[in-house]
XYZ file of C-alpha atoms in Angstrom:
668
model
C 84.714 120.617 102.580
C 86.269 123.325 100.336
C 89.514 122.984 102.267
C 89.514 119.231 101.794
C 88.929 119.625 98.066
C 91.671 122.244 97.816
C 94.072 119.995 99.713
C 93.214 117.051 97.453
C 93.799 119.114 94.328
C 97.072 120.500 95.675
C 98.500 117.169 96.796
C 97.188 114.819 94.123
C 96.008 116.728 91.065
C 98.430 119.658 90.956
C 101.446 117.599 89.845
C 99.210 115.664 87.431
C 97.964 118.710 85.469
C 100.276 118.052 82.463
C 98.945 114.507 82.352
C 95.362 115.744 82.477
C 96.019 118.048 79.538
C 97.662 115.251 77.562
C 94.702 112.998 78.359
C 92.528 115.624 76.711
C 94.648 115.168 73.565
C 93.858 111.448 73.621
C 90.131 112.165 73.659
C 90.429 114.792 70.917
C 92.372 112.350 68.741
C 89.646 109.771 69.248
C 87.041 112.278 68.085
C 89.099 113.497 65.097
C 89.516 110.486 62.819
C 91.445 108.610 65.474
C 94.271 111.157 65.257
C 95.373 109.366 62.084
C 95.878 112.513 59.991
C 99.320 114.034 60.328
C 97.797 117.489 60.730
C 96.093 116.187 63.869
C 98.817 114.309 65.723
C 101.679 116.686 64.865
C 100.228 119.495 66.969
C 99.680 117.005 69.774
C 103.323 115.989 69.575
C 104.504 119.603 69.751
C 102.269 120.411 72.720
C 103.374 117.221 74.483
C 106.989 118.254 73.914
C 106.322 121.668 75.445
C 104.688 120.123 78.524
C 107.515 117.616 78.884
C 110.077 120.419 78.688
C 108.138 122.351 81.315
C 107.968 119.330 83.620
C 111.669 118.576 83.128
C 112.596 122.126 84.100
C 110.743 121.947 87.436
C 111.192 119.821 90.519
C 108.862 117.242 88.942
C 111.564 116.519 86.402
C 114.031 115.701 89.165
C 112.088 112.760 90.535
C 114.099 109.692 91.340
C 113.050 107.183 88.673
C 113.206 103.456 89.218
C 115.676 101.356 87.295
C 112.945 99.562 85.286
C 111.533 102.935 84.255
C 114.939 104.166 83.136
C 115.607 100.906 81.285
C 112.232 101.028 79.516
C 112.800 104.660 78.548
C 116.254 103.794 77.217
C 114.870 100.975 75.037
C 112.055 103.093 73.624
C 114.433 106.003 72.985
C 116.883 103.654 71.250
C 114.040 102.263 69.125
C 113.059 105.814 68.142
C 116.639 106.655 67.155
C 116.838 103.430 65.139
C 113.623 104.438 63.422
C 115.205 107.730 62.373
C 118.334 105.885 61.265
C 116.190 103.809 58.898
C 115.657 106.958 56.800
C 119.154 106.301 55.424
C 118.172 102.988 53.789
C 114.492 103.645 53.109
C 113.188 103.663 49.544
C 110.854 106.477 50.613
C 112.738 108.649 53.136
C 109.797 111.027 53.520
C 107.554 108.219 54.714
C 110.320 107.029 57.044
C 110.609 110.518 58.534
C 106.846 110.735 59.082
C 106.760 107.300 60.707
C 109.737 108.158 62.906
C 108.052 111.362 64.027
C 104.976 109.368 65.004
C 107.268 107.062 66.989
C 108.757 110.140 68.642
C 105.233 111.219 69.610
C 104.741 107.940 71.489
C 108.110 108.329 73.193
C 107.148 111.825 74.355
C 103.756 110.695 75.631
C 105.225 107.724 77.491
C 108.022 109.816 79.001
C 105.631 112.524 80.188
C 103.319 110.079 81.955
C 106.202 108.027 83.398
C 107.888 111.165 84.743
C 104.850 112.568 86.548
C 104.424 111.659 90.257
C 101.102 109.865 89.924
C 99.276 108.868 93.066
C 96.478 106.290 93.007
C 93.972 109.108 93.531
C 95.254 111.301 90.684
C 95.475 108.268 88.398
C 91.884 107.348 89.260
C 90.645 110.846 88.430
C 92.609 111.002 85.158
C 91.467 107.588 83.956
C 87.888 108.424 84.896
C 88.031 111.653 82.907
C 89.440 109.754 79.928
C 86.590 107.248 80.128
C 84.027 110.039 80.431
C 85.497 111.707 77.339
C 85.517 108.615 75.132
C 82.226 107.490 76.647
C 80.706 110.826 75.680
C 81.709 110.096 72.079
C 80.006 106.712 72.349
C 76.753 108.205 73.614
C 76.810 110.866 70.895
C 77.208 108.151 68.254
C 74.291 106.161 69.680
C 72.188 109.327 69.757
C 73.057 110.107 66.146
C 72.110 106.574 65.144
C 68.838 106.829 67.057
C 67.927 110.148 65.427
C 69.066 109.165 61.932
C 71.682 111.935 61.864
C 73.819 111.162 58.777
C 73.937 107.451 59.544
C 75.612 106.846 56.189
C 78.626 108.847 57.362
C 78.913 106.860 60.587
C 78.201 103.416 59.169
C 80.037 102.252 56.040
C 79.195 98.954 54.357
C 76.894 98.154 57.256
C 79.598 98.561 59.914
C 80.390 101.367 62.328
C 83.437 103.302 61.119
C 83.112 106.412 63.311
C 84.812 108.037 65.097
C 88.232 106.838 63.851
C 87.154 106.289 60.243
C 88.269 102.633 60.356
C 86.014 99.807 61.526
C 88.531 97.814 63.545
C 90.174 100.744 65.308
C 86.772 102.098 66.357
C 85.951 98.657 67.745
C 89.239 98.599 69.671
C 88.630 102.106 71.028
C 85.227 101.171 72.412
C 86.542 97.862 73.759
C 89.123 99.795 75.782
C 86.309 102.055 76.965
C 84.266 99.073 78.167
C 87.223 97.423 79.923
C 88.527 100.511 81.735
C 85.061 101.827 82.647
C 84.028 98.497 84.181
C 87.253 98.279 86.185
C 86.953 101.824 87.537
C 83.280 101.337 88.419
C 84.392 99.006 91.223
C 85.995 101.792 93.213
C 84.008 102.994 96.212
C 86.034 106.207 96.225
C 83.888 107.411 93.306
C 80.349 108.755 93.864
C 77.579 106.260 93.196
C 76.206 108.265 90.271
C 79.632 108.331 88.626
C 80.001 104.582 89.075
C 76.577 104.057 87.522
C 77.559 106.311 84.638
C 80.732 104.278 84.118
C 78.648 101.120 83.821
C 76.401 102.850 81.288
C 79.431 103.984 79.271
C 80.874 100.478 79.392
C 77.555 99.278 77.972
C 77.655 101.848 75.173
C 81.256 100.892 74.382
C 80.489 97.185 74.198
C 77.422 97.789 72.051
C 79.316 99.949 69.574
C 82.183 97.463 69.480
C 79.664 94.864 68.366
C 78.218 97.180 65.695
C 81.722 97.487 64.193
C 81.623 93.728 63.465
C 85.377 93.210 63.492
C 86.328 89.589 62.923
C 89.774 90.272 64.378
C 88.041 91.570 67.508
C 85.907 88.438 67.732
C 89.038 86.269 67.561
C 91.255 88.267 69.938
C 88.588 89.288 72.477
C 88.770 86.014 74.475
C 92.511 86.454 75.014
C 92.050 90.118 75.927
C 89.408 89.162 78.477
C 91.563 86.395 79.951
C 94.461 88.813 80.513
C 92.094 91.480 81.861
C 90.547 89.025 84.335
C 94.015 87.950 85.439
C 95.052 91.569 86.034
C 91.984 92.756 87.946
C 92.261 91.926 91.644
C 88.613 92.053 92.757
C 87.469 89.492 90.235
C 84.137 88.649 91.881
C 82.996 92.242 92.011
C 84.436 92.856 88.537
C 82.476 89.916 87.147
C 79.298 91.253 88.712
C 79.895 94.729 87.302
C 80.757 93.323 83.855
C 77.572 91.278 83.815
C 75.468 94.453 83.428
C 76.979 95.679 80.109
C 77.243 92.108 78.831
C 73.530 91.483 79.355
C 72.660 94.939 78.003
C 74.546 94.040 74.818
C 73.539 90.409 74.335
C 69.792 90.975 74.747
C 69.525 93.551 71.906
C 72.275 91.872 69.831
C 70.060 91.242 66.812
C 69.055 94.898 66.664
C 72.714 95.925 66.844
C 73.794 93.465 64.159
C 70.774 94.383 62.048
C 72.506 97.551 60.839
C 74.619 95.395 58.519
C 71.541 94.300 56.569
C 70.585 97.870 55.641
C 71.480 97.634 51.954
C 69.657 100.797 50.856
C 69.923 104.261 52.352
C 66.390 104.058 53.741
C 66.935 100.568 55.175
C 70.248 101.619 56.731
C 68.624 104.658 58.333
C 65.764 102.593 59.721
C 68.085 99.873 61.063
C 70.392 102.498 62.593
C 67.537 104.326 64.292
C 66.168 101.081 65.711
C 69.584 99.946 66.963
C 70.420 103.351 68.443
C 67.133 103.678 70.308
C 67.303 100.155 71.711
C 70.941 100.656 72.730
C 70.213 103.940 74.510
C 67.332 102.360 76.433
C 69.616 99.579 77.642
C 72.325 102.109 78.516
C 69.803 103.998 80.627
C 68.830 100.764 82.338
C 72.480 99.948 82.975
C 72.940 103.398 84.512
C 70.027 102.910 86.895
C 71.082 99.405 87.933
C 74.738 100.405 88.240
C 73.927 103.456 90.352
C 71.631 101.552 92.707
C 74.214 98.804 93.173
C 76.905 101.429 93.773
C 74.800 103.017 96.508
C 74.186 99.632 98.108
C 77.787 98.476 97.759
C 79.261 100.341 100.788
C 76.410 99.129 102.993
C 77.133 95.462 102.319
C 80.099 94.125 104.303
C 82.672 92.190 102.355
C 81.957 88.459 102.807
C 84.605 86.329 104.453
C 85.196 83.525 101.977
C 87.666 80.687 102.352
C 90.178 79.811 99.672
C 88.063 76.798 98.646
C 84.983 78.989 98.451
C 86.804 81.530 96.329
C 87.849 78.800 93.927
C 84.288 77.531 93.744
C 82.860 80.989 93.132
C 85.609 81.734 90.671
C 84.887 78.540 88.771
C 81.181 79.360 88.712
C 81.793 82.890 87.467
C 84.241 81.614 84.878
C 81.627 79.137 83.718
C 78.999 81.867 83.477
C 81.408 84.082 81.576
C 82.174 81.205 79.222
C 78.468 80.597 78.682
C 77.929 84.296 78.001
C 80.813 84.275 75.525
C 79.423 81.176 73.825
C 75.947 82.713 73.694
C 77.355 85.895 72.196
C 79.409 83.915 69.688
C 76.410 81.840 68.684
C 74.282 84.963 68.240
C 76.995 86.817 66.320
C 77.479 83.859 63.972
C 73.726 83.333 63.625
C 73.677 79.961 65.326
C 76.608 78.365 63.495
C 79.848 79.056 65.407
C 81.591 75.859 64.270
C 80.714 76.519 60.657
C 81.908 80.108 61.114
C 85.297 79.001 62.479
C 85.690 76.403 59.735
C 84.849 78.916 57.006
C 87.196 81.512 58.449
C 90.086 79.045 58.630
C 89.470 77.805 55.107
C 88.984 81.305 53.733
C 91.907 82.966 55.514
C 94.142 82.785 52.453
C 91.402 83.935 50.074
C 90.189 87.412 49.082
C 87.182 88.761 50.967
C 83.828 87.620 49.612
C 80.651 88.747 51.360
C 78.356 86.330 49.589
C 75.211 88.066 50.827
C 75.826 87.240 54.488
C 73.629 88.766 57.168
C 76.634 90.142 59.093
C 80.296 90.845 58.455
C 81.141 88.111 60.922
C 79.905 85.691 58.272
C 82.109 86.936 55.438
C 84.960 84.735 54.269
C 88.450 85.635 53.153
C 91.080 88.165 54.098
C 93.985 89.971 52.527
C 95.960 89.724 55.762
C 97.514 86.395 54.829
C 99.130 88.017 51.803
C 100.086 91.130 53.799
C 101.821 88.929 56.345
C 103.480 86.786 53.669
C 105.013 89.845 52.001
C 106.031 91.270 55.381
C 107.940 88.103 56.228
C 109.572 88.099 52.811
C 110.613 91.718 53.320
C 112.078 90.897 56.735
C 114.016 87.922 55.370
C 115.342 90.084 52.551
C 116.321 92.897 54.962
C 116.736 91.193 58.368
C 118.887 93.771 60.157
C 117.263 97.124 59.526
C 114.125 96.233 57.590
C 112.704 98.316 54.761
C 112.604 101.479 56.843
C 109.866 102.994 58.963
C 106.505 103.220 57.134
C 107.954 101.748 53.916
C 105.564 98.853 53.384
C 103.179 100.112 50.681
C 105.563 100.358 47.721
C 107.203 97.021 48.547
C 103.873 95.226 48.861
C 102.546 96.451 45.538
C 105.504 94.776 43.801
C 105.045 91.411 45.536
C 101.311 91.154 46.154
C 98.861 88.455 45.106
C 95.773 90.510 45.850
C 94.221 93.614 44.318
C 94.539 95.537 47.607
C 96.851 98.487 48.273
C 97.496 98.406 52.045
C 99.734 101.006 53.593
C 100.494 98.843 56.645
C 101.083 95.102 57.241
C 98.162 94.749 59.706
C 100.256 93.293 62.531
C 102.347 95.026 65.176
C 104.954 92.265 65.327
C 105.345 91.982 61.556
C 105.390 95.749 61.278
C 108.357 95.911 63.610
C 110.219 93.130 61.801
C 109.462 94.290 58.269
C 110.086 98.013 58.812
C 112.828 98.091 61.471
C 114.359 94.624 61.248
C 115.499 92.403 64.072
C 117.256 95.334 65.773
C 114.093 97.415 65.987
C 112.017 94.401 67.005
C 114.431 93.549 69.834
C 114.524 97.137 71.095
C 110.751 97.488 71.149
C 110.251 94.038 72.664
C 112.732 94.992 75.373
C 110.752 98.149 76.067
C 107.478 96.221 76.364
C 108.946 93.631 78.735
C 110.772 96.167 80.893
C 107.683 98.346 81.152
C 105.156 95.593 81.769
C 107.015 93.588 84.412
C 107.079 96.262 87.173
C 103.591 97.439 86.216
C 102.197 93.924 86.528
C 104.122 93.473 89.777
C 102.362 96.431 91.419
C 99.033 95.063 90.196
C 99.696 91.665 91.708
C 101.389 92.818 94.923
C 99.673 96.135 95.526
C 96.489 96.597 97.481
C 93.199 98.383 97.141
C 93.046 101.449 94.967
C 96.694 101.278 93.933
C 96.404 97.781 92.439
C 93.039 98.425 90.796
C 94.064 101.706 89.177
C 97.330 100.201 87.950
C 95.344 97.351 86.388
C 92.972 99.790 84.683
C 95.951 101.748 83.340
C 97.364 98.575 81.763
C 94.180 97.577 79.937
C 94.653 99.914 76.919
C 98.110 98.404 76.381
C 96.737 94.879 76.697
C 94.105 95.431 74.020
C 96.515 97.384 71.797
C 99.139 94.635 71.910
C 96.799 91.673 71.469
C 94.247 93.053 68.999
C 97.006 95.028 67.296
C 98.757 91.760 66.482
C 96.238 91.290 63.676
C 95.627 94.924 62.689
C 97.270 98.316 62.094
C 96.786 100.144 65.387
C 100.297 101.605 65.593
C 99.218 104.281 63.133
C 96.203 105.303 65.253
C 97.280 107.742 68.014
C 93.798 107.388 69.532
C 94.760 103.776 70.343
C 98.548 103.837 70.616
C 98.495 107.097 72.600
C 96.503 105.702 75.558
C 98.532 102.488 75.414
C 101.842 104.349 75.837
C 100.485 107.063 78.131
C 98.760 104.854 80.671
C 101.584 102.307 80.543
C 103.823 105.181 81.626
C 101.300 105.989 84.361
C 101.388 102.397 85.609
C 105.203 102.512 85.658
C 105.071 105.680 87.747
C 102.719 103.943 90.171
C 105.077 100.959 90.237
C 108.007 103.255 91.066
C 105.947 104.812 93.861
C 105.179 101.324 95.154
C 108.864 100.417 95.007
C 110.386 103.646 96.341
C 107.641 104.489 98.831
C 104.887 107.114 98.923
C 107.201 109.875 100.157
C 108.208 112.418 97.508
C 111.028 110.762 95.616
C 112.965 113.882 94.671
C 116.681 113.766 94.152
C 118.825 116.021 92.050
C 120.800 114.189 89.416
C 124.469 114.239 90.275
C 126.091 115.179 87.000
C 129.874 115.324 86.498
C 131.306 118.723 87.318
C 132.332 119.282 83.713
C 128.810 118.564 82.440
C 126.648 120.240 85.106
C 127.212 123.857 83.969
C 126.250 123.091 80.352
C 123.397 120.660 81.116
C 120.648 123.322 80.803
C 122.050 124.415 77.461
C 122.172 120.826 76.226
C 118.563 120.365 77.279
C 117.464 123.542 75.486
C 119.281 122.451 72.313
C 117.676 119.007 72.495
C 114.186 120.494 72.833
C 114.872 122.896 69.966
C 116.105 120.053 67.750
C 113.039 117.921 68.491
C 110.773 120.922 67.885
C 112.405 121.428 64.485
C 112.114 117.738 63.567
C 108.408 117.832 64.393
C 107.613 121.434 63.489
C 108.973 121.616 59.938
C 107.019 118.573 58.673
C 103.959 119.951 60.462
C 104.327 123.213 58.558
C 104.655 121.177 55.369
C 101.455 119.280 56.144
C 99.664 122.553 56.894
C 100.752 124.038 53.561
C 99.553 120.918 51.746
C 96.180 121.180 53.453
C 95.828 124.812 52.390
C 96.875 123.980 48.833
C 94.425 121.110 48.591
C 91.576 123.374 49.716
C 92.237 125.892 46.923
C 93.459 123.595 44.157
C 90.382 124.297 42.025
C 89.595 127.886 42.982
C 93.171 129.229 42.822
C 95.639 126.662 41.416
C 98.487 129.192 41.098
C 98.329 129.989 44.826
C 98.031 126.271 45.603
C 101.279 125.615 43.724
C 103.009 128.340 45.736
C 101.895 126.746 48.980
C 103.180 123.378 47.768
C 106.529 124.959 46.968
C 106.738 126.006 50.612
C 105.604 122.540 51.694
C 108.469 120.959 49.758
C 110.958 123.355 51.358
C 109.705 122.629 54.858
C 109.958 118.862 54.263
C 112.385 118.172 51.397
C 112.228 114.406 51.978
C 108.494 114.066 51.366
C 107.120 113.010 47.982
C 103.629 114.299 48.736
C 104.062 118.031 47.867
C 105.554 117.183 44.482
C 102.871 114.620 43.677
C 100.016 116.956 44.600
C 101.616 119.911 42.809
C 102.192 117.807 39.704
C 98.549 116.756 39.652
C 97.319 120.341 40.041
C 99.631 121.490 37.252
C 98.486 118.590 35.076
C 94.832 119.468 35.582
C 95.428 123.128 34.679
C 97.541 122.455 31.582
C 100.883 123.520 33.075
C 102.683 120.486 31.703
C 106.242 121.779 32.111
C 105.509 122.533 35.751
C 103.924 119.101 36.141
C 107.090 117.446 34.799
C 109.334 119.172 37.334
C 106.981 118.647 40.275
C 106.469 114.964 39.519
C 110.224 114.540 39.177
C 110.594 116.006 42.654
C 108.185 113.357 43.940
C 110.005 110.566 42.073
C 113.361 111.639 43.518
C 111.930 111.091 47.003
C 109.905 107.943 46.248
C 110.978 105.971 43.210
C 108.443 103.254 43.977
C 105.443 105.568 43.710
C 103.645 104.625 40.500
C 101.364 107.659 40.369
C 104.212 110.168 39.987
C 105.692 108.133 37.119
C 102.273 107.934 35.500
C 101.614 111.650 35.947
C 105.021 112.551 34.561
C 104.307 110.353 31.559
C 100.994 112.103 30.962
C 102.711 115.502 31.108
C 105.434 114.348 28.705
C 102.832 112.912 26.328
C 100.887 116.168 26.348
C 104.130 117.999 25.444
C 104.774 115.579 22.564
C 107.754 113.886 24.241
C 106.620 110.377 23.402
C 109.885 108.603 24.214
C 109.955 110.005 27.744
C 106.236 109.336 28.145
C 106.648 105.697 27.044
C 109.485 105.185 29.533
C 107.474 106.656 32.394
C 104.381 104.593 31.538
C 106.489 101.427 31.402
C 107.976 102.147 34.828
C 104.510 102.883 36.246
C 103.161 99.642 34.745
C 106.001 97.594 36.234
C 105.105 98.965 39.650
C 101.312 98.862 39.304
C 99.995 96.445 36.676
C 96.382 96.491 37.850
C 95.538 100.016 36.691
C 93.843 99.933 33.258
C 94.572 103.636 32.778
C 98.326 102.958 32.701
C 97.971 100.177 30.133
C 95.662 102.354 28.076
C 98.092 105.276 28.156
C 101.020 103.053 27.150
C 99.059 101.460 24.292
C 98.062 104.864 22.878
C 101.260 106.844 23.487
C 102.503 106.423 19.887
C 99.106 106.795 18.241
C 97.583 109.963 16.822
C 95.180 110.022 19.790
C 97.213 109.560 22.978
C 95.421 109.450 26.296
C 95.026 112.984 27.569
C 95.656 113.903 31.208
C 91.985 114.734 31.680
C 90.904 111.357 30.284
C 93.448 109.494 32.409
C 92.527 111.251 35.646
C 88.819 110.780 34.948
C 89.426 107.060 34.380
C 91.305 106.781 37.676
C 88.567 108.635 39.547
C 85.867 106.474 37.966
C 87.720 103.308 38.960
C 88.158 104.574 42.493
């Protein structure tokens, strides 16, 4: 037995070690605010780069890649370069650089997973470990709910926000968990206890997805399920496995939705404890049932069913699934699904109004209509290159009809059009098509473990693309990371299916003039990428340090922010934070210069104009202060503090910086 295990590890898992490590990053990002913070995903990008460089320098990096893989890589690389090019025409080049670096992260992750020689066995182990990691987070959350452990930090406004900090992305994360876990639980290669555990984790994921009460999830889930059912080969067994978590979620649905009604701290704690305990009991039941069925599964011979019988069974299962979906929809909408749909359609163009509903599913209104309207206007105004990567916020605030301040347009497709124009949209669409076609082909034409694992690897991308069409999931590495990583894994499996299971190793035949300098070119490329990622990361680290000591040692904080600005001279953030610290400590001359630094990098940022005006007013420079307040008010006309400061700038009692900042904090 030890020899068999050693042989398995050597043949299957040895080449996949870099992928296993990167999969650990995906789980860590999920646990740490979804990986949203730059200080979180930057280190992941640098470590991914180091592993990719290591792989490229070994025989693994000389694998013969399929043409679709090379074409997909070329499109994604071209999209990344176009993203960096958009810095040239961006109103906020620092934001464009940060967004381009995040795009580079996804390119690195996809390339690493596409380059590795995945086998069906190594892919199965890696996906299972990913599910166990995210599933562990789900069980911890349910346990914390059941024990009343800081429920108010997990649940915000009656909806689950943890672990990503955003309701809808947490829902998407746990939906991916439920889909992948259920698919992997079908495999007889896994021990029965592990398969039972996967069913239990799928149950926990589905339950927590429901607690998040995402209306976008409720709308897009049917399409996600349709695509997932189409991808999975063993549909009958998959339907039977999925029935366990579905039942274990629908039966206690009122307890799960009851968290939303906890208006007071005590009521929220009680509702959370009740929901968590009930959910854990059903998860335990799902584990027992799933394990027993997994033990029985190999003993039951596969039934020989005719094509007509398969269609009949398929129709029956589809009908049962439809009934389950209808039952869940009726329960989630408290018995009025038609009224819910009608209200949502009528309220789509209106601001959100809760109206005392018993769940978030019953609220009416959304700011997305206005986000999408402005995104389309931005694309039509800048059709070729768009506004520039991550340059939506300042444009929206000038054209909005809501009181919201979104950073992102809440749609993958509109994000691509609005930020990178038709060129960026075409490049990314080409990448998606070129990557999905061979991956889907191996799912449809492959057999057994190969087809099933490839299907499971595609499910994160399916949910990310469909649910992400109505939300901002690009900015969440905990969601986009698995989508790109496991899509690369599926492409590697497709290449193996196309080229054969034998080691596909072939040295690249470079021109004689290029071959001697190729290693040097590679080293320079890695060094350049490390600098592009590393310097902004150092800037973010300095900002974090400065923010932690802004009150205890403001002078040292300003020094750290000086370094931050040097590491990333395009960013407006160090200047804005330094200006605010200087303003709070009475260093008004310093505040003027630091805010000016921020304005030079982001002329559409109202806060820097406002802060500079406050500093000028405190120094008695009323003309400059009036100009800055007027500019800030033109950008942001919904902040009473700006209007107040402008109205009092020429009076004997102008608004002081302390009063202005206190007013902003109170409003927030």
